[in-house]
CSV table of N, CA and C in Angstrom, one decimal:
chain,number,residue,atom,x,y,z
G,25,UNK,N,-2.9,245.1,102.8
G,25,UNK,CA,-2.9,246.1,101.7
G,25,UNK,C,-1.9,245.8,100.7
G,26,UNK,N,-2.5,246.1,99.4
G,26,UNK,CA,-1.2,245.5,98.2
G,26,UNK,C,-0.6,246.8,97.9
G,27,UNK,N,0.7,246.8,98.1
G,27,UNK,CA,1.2,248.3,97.4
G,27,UNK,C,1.6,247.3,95.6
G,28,UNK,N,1.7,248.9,95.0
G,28,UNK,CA,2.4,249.0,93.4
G,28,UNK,C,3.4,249.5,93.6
G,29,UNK,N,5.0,248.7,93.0
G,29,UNK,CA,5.8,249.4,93.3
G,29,UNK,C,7.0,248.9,92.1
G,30,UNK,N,7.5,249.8,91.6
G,30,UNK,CA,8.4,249.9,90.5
G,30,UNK,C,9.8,249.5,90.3
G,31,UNK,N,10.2,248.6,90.2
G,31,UNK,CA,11.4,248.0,90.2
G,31,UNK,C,12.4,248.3,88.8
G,32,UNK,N,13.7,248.4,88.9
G,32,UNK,CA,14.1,248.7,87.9
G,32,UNK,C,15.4,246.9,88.2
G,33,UNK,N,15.4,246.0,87.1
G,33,UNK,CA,16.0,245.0,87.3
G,33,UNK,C,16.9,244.5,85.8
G,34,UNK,N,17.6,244.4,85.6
G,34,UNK,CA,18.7,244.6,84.3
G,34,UNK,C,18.1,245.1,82.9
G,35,UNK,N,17.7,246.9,84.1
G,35,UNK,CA,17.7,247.6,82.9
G,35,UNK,C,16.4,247.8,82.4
G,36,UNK,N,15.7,246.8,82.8
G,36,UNK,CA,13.9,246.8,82.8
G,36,UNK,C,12.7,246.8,83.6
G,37,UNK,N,12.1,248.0,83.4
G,37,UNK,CA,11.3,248.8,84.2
G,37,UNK,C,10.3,247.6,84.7
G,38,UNK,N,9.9,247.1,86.0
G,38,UNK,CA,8.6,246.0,86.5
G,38,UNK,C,7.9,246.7,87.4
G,39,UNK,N,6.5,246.4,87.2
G,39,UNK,CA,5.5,247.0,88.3
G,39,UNK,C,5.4,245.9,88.7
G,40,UNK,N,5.6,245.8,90.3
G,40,UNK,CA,5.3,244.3,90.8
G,40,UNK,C,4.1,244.9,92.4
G,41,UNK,N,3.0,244.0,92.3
G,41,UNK,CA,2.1,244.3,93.1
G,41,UNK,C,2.1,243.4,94.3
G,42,UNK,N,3.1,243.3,95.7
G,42,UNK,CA,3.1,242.9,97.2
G,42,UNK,C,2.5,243.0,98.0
G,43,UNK,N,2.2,242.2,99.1
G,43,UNK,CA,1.5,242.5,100.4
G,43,UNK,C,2.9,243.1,101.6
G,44,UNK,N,3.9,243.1,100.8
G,44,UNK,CA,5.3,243.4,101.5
G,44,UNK,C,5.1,244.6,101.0
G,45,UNK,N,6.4,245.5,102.4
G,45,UNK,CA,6.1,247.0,102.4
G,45,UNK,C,7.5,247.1,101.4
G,46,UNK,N,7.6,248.3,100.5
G,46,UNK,CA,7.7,248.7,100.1
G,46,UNK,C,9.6,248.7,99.7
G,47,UNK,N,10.4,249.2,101.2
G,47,UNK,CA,11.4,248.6,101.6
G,47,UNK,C,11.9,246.9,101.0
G,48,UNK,N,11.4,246.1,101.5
G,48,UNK,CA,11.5,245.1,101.5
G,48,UNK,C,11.6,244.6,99.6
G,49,UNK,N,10.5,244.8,99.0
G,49,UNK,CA,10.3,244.8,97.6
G,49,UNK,C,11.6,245.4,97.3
G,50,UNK,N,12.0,246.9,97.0
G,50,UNK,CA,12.9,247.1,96.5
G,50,UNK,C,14.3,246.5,96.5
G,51,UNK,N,14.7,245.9,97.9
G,51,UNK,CA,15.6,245.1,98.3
G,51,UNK,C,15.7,243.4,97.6
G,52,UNK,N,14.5,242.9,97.5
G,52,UNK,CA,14.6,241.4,96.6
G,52,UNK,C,15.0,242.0,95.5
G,53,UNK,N,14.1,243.2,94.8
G,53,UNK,CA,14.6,243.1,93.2
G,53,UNK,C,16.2,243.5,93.0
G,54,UNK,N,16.5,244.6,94.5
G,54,UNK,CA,17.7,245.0,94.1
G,54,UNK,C,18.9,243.5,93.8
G,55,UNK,N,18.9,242.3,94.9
G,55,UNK,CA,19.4,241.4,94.8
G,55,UNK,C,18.9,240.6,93.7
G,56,UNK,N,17.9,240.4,93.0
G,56,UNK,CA,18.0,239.7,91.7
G,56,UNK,C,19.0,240.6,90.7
G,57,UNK,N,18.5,241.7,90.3
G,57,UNK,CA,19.4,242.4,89.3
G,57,UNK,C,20.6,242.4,89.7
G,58,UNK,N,21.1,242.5,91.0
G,58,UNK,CA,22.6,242.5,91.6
G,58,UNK,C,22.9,241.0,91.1
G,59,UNK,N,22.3,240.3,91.0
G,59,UNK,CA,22.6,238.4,90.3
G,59,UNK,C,22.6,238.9,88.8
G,60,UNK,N,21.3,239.1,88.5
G,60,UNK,CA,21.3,239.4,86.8
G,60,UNK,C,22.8,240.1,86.2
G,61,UNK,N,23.2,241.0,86.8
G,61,UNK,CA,24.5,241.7,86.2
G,61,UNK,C,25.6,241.2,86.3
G,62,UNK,N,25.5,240.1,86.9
G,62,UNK,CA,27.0,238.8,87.7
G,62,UNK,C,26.7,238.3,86.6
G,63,UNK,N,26.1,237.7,86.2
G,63,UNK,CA,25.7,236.2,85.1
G,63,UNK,C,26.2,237.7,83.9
G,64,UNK,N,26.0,238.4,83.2
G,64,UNK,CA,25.9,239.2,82.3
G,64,UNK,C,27.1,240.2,82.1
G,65,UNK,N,27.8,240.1,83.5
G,65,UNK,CA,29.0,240.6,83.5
G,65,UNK,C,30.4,240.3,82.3
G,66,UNK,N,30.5,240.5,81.5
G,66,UNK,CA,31.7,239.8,80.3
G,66,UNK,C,31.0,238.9,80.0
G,67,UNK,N,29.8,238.9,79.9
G,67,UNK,CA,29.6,237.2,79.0
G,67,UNK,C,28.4,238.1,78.0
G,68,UNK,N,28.0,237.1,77.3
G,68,UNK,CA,27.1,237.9,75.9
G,68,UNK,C,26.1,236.7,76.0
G,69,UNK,N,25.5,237.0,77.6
G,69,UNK,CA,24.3,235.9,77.6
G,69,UNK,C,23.5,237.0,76.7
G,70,UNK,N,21.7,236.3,76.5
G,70,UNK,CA,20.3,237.2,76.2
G,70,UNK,C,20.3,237.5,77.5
G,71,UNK,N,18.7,238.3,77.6
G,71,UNK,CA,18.7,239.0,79.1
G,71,UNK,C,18.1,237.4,79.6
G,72,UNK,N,17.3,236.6,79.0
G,72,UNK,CA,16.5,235.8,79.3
G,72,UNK,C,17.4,234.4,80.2
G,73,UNK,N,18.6,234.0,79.2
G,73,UNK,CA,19.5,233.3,80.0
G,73,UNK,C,20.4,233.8,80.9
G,74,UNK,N,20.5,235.6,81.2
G,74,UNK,CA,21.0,235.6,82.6
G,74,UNK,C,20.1,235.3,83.6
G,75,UNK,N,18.7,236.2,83.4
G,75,UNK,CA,18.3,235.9,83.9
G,75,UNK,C,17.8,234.1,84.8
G,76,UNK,N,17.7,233.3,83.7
G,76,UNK,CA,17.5,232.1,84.1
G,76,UNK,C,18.8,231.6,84.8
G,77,UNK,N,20.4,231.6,84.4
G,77,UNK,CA,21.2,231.6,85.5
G,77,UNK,C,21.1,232.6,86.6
G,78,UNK,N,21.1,233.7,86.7
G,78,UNK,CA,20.8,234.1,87.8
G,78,UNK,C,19.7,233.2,88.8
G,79,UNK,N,18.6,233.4,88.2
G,79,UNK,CA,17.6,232.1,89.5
G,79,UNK,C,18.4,231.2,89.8
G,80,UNK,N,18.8,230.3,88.7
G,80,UNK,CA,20.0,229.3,89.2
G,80,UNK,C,20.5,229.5,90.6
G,81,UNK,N,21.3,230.5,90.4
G,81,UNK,CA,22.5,231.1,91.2
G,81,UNK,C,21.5,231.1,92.8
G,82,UNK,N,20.6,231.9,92.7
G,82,UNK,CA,19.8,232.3,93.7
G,82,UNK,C,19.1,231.2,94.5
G,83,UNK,N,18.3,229.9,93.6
G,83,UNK,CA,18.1,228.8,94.0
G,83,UNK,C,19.1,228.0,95.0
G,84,UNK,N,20.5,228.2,94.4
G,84,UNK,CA,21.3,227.5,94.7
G,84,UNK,C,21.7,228.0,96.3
G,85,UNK,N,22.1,229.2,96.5
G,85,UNK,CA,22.3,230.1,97.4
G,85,UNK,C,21.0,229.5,98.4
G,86,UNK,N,19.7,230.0,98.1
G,86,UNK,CA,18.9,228.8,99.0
G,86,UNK,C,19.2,227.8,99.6
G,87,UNK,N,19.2,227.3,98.9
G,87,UNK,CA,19.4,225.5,99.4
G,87,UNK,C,20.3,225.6,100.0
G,88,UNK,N,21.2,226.4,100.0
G,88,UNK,CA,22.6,225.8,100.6
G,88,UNK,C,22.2,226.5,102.0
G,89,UNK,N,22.1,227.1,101.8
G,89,UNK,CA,21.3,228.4,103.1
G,89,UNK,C,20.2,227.8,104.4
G,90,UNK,N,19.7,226.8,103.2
G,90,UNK,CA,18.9,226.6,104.2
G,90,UNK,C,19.0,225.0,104.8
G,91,UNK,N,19.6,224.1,104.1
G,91,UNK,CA,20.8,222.7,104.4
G,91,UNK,C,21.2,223.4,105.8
G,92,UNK,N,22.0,225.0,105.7
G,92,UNK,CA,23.1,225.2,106.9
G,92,UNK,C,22.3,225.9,107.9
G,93,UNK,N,20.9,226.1,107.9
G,93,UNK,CA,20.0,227.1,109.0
G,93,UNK,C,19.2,225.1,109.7
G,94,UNK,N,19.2,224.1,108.8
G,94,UNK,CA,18.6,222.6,109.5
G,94,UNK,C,19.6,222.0,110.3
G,95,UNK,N,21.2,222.7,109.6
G,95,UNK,CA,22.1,221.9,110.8
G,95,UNK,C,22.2,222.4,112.1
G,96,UNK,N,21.7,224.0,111.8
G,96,UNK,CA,21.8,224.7,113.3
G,96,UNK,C,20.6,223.9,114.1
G,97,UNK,N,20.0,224.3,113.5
G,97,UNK,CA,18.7,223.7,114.2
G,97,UNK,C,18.8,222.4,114.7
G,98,UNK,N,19.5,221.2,113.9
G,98,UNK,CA,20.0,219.9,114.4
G,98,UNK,C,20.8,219.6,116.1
G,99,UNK,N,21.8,220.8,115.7
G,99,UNK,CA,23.0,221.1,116.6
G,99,UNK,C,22.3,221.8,117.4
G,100,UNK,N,21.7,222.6,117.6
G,100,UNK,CA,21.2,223.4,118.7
G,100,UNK,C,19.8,222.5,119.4
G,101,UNK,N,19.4,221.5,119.0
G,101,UNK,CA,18.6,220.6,119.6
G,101,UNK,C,19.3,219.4,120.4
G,102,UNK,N,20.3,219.3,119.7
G,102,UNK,CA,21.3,218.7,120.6
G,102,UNK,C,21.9,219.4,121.6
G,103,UNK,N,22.0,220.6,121.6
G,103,UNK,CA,22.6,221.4,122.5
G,103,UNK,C,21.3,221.7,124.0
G,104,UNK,N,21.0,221.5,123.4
G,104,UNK,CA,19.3,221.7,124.4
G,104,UNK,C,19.3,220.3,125.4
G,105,UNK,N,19.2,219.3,124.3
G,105,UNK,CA,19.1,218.3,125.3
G,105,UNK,C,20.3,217.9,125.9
G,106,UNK,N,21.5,218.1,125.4
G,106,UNK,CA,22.6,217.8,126.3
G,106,UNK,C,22.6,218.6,127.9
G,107,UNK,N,21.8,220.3,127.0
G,107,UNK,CA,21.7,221.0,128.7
G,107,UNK,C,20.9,219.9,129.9
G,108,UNK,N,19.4,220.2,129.1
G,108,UNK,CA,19.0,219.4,129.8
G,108,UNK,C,19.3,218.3,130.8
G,109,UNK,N,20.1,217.4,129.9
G,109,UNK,CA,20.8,216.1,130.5
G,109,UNK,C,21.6,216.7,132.1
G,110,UNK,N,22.2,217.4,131.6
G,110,UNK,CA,23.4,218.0,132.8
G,110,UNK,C,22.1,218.7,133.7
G,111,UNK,N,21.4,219.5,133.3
G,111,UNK,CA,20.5,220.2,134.5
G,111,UNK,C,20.3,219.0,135.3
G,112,UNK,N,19.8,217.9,134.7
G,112,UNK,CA,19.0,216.6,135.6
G,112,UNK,C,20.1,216.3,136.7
G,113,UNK,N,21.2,215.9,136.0
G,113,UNK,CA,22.8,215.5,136.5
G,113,UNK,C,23.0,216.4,137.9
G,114,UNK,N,23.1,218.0,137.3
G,114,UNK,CA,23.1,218.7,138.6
G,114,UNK,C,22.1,218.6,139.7
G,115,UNK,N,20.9,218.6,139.3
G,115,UNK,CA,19.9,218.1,140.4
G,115,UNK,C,19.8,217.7,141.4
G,116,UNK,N,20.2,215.8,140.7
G,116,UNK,CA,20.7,214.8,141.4
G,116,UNK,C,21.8,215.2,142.2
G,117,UNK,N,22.5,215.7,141.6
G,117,UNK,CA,24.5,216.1,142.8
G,117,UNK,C,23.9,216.7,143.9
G,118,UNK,N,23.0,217.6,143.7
G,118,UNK,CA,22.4,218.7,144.7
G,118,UNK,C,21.7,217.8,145.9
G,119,UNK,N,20.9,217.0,145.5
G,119,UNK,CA,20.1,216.1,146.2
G,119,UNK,C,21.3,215.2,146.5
G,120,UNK,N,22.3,214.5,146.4
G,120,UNK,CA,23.1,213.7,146.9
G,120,UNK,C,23.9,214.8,148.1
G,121,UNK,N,24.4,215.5,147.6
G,121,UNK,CA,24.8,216.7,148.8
G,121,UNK,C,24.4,217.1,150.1
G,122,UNK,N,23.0,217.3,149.8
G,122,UNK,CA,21.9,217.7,150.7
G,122,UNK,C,22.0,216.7,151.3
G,123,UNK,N,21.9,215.1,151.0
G,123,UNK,CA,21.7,214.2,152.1
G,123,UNK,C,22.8,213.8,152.9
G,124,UNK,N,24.4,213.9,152.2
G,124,UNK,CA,25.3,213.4,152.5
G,124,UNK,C,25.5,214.8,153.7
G,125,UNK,N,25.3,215.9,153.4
G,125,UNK,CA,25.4,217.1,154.7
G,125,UNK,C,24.1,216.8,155.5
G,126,UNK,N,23.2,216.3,155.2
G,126,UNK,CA,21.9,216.0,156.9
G,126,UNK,C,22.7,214.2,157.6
G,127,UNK,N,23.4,214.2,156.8
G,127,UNK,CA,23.9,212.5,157.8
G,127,UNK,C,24.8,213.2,158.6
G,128,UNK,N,25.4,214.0,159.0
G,128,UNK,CA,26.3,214.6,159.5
G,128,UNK,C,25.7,215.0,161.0
């Protein structure tokens, strides 16, 4: 279902039409305008070039975001298989154990 829902973003009224609830909408626009008024803060940009710094800003925040969510994922794939490795490792100790306690 598409809601209609009314955003107010540096100062200018937007009807934007989502398959996101309602919540959610309000919250991206709140964080663009929350950027829009950073770029516009003491400076004598137009709305049009905060706005286009702002994306900037928000692009940038991306990427960097998401560079640092591929290292996790890098590092936590390594963390997996190192478990792994040692699970096998303990295994083996277990089975060496078991046999070195039945020679007895």
């Amino acid at each position: 279902m598409r809601n209609r829902i009314t955003v107010t973003i540096a100062g200018q009224e937007y009807t934007l039409v989502a398959m996101e609830d309602e919540s959610y909408v309000r919250k991206v626009a709140e964080h663009v305008d929350r950027k829009v008024r950073e770029v516009r803060e003491g400076e004598k940009f137009s709305l049009i070039n905060s706005a286009m710094l702002a994306a900037l800003n928000i692009a940038d925040e991306y990427y960097k975001e998401q560079e640092t969510s591929e290292n996790l994922r890098r590092q936590l794939k390594e963390y997996l298989e190192e478990a792994t490795k040692l699970k096998m490792e303990l295994s083996e100790a277990k089975r060496e154990i078991f046999k070195l306690q039945n020679k007895k």
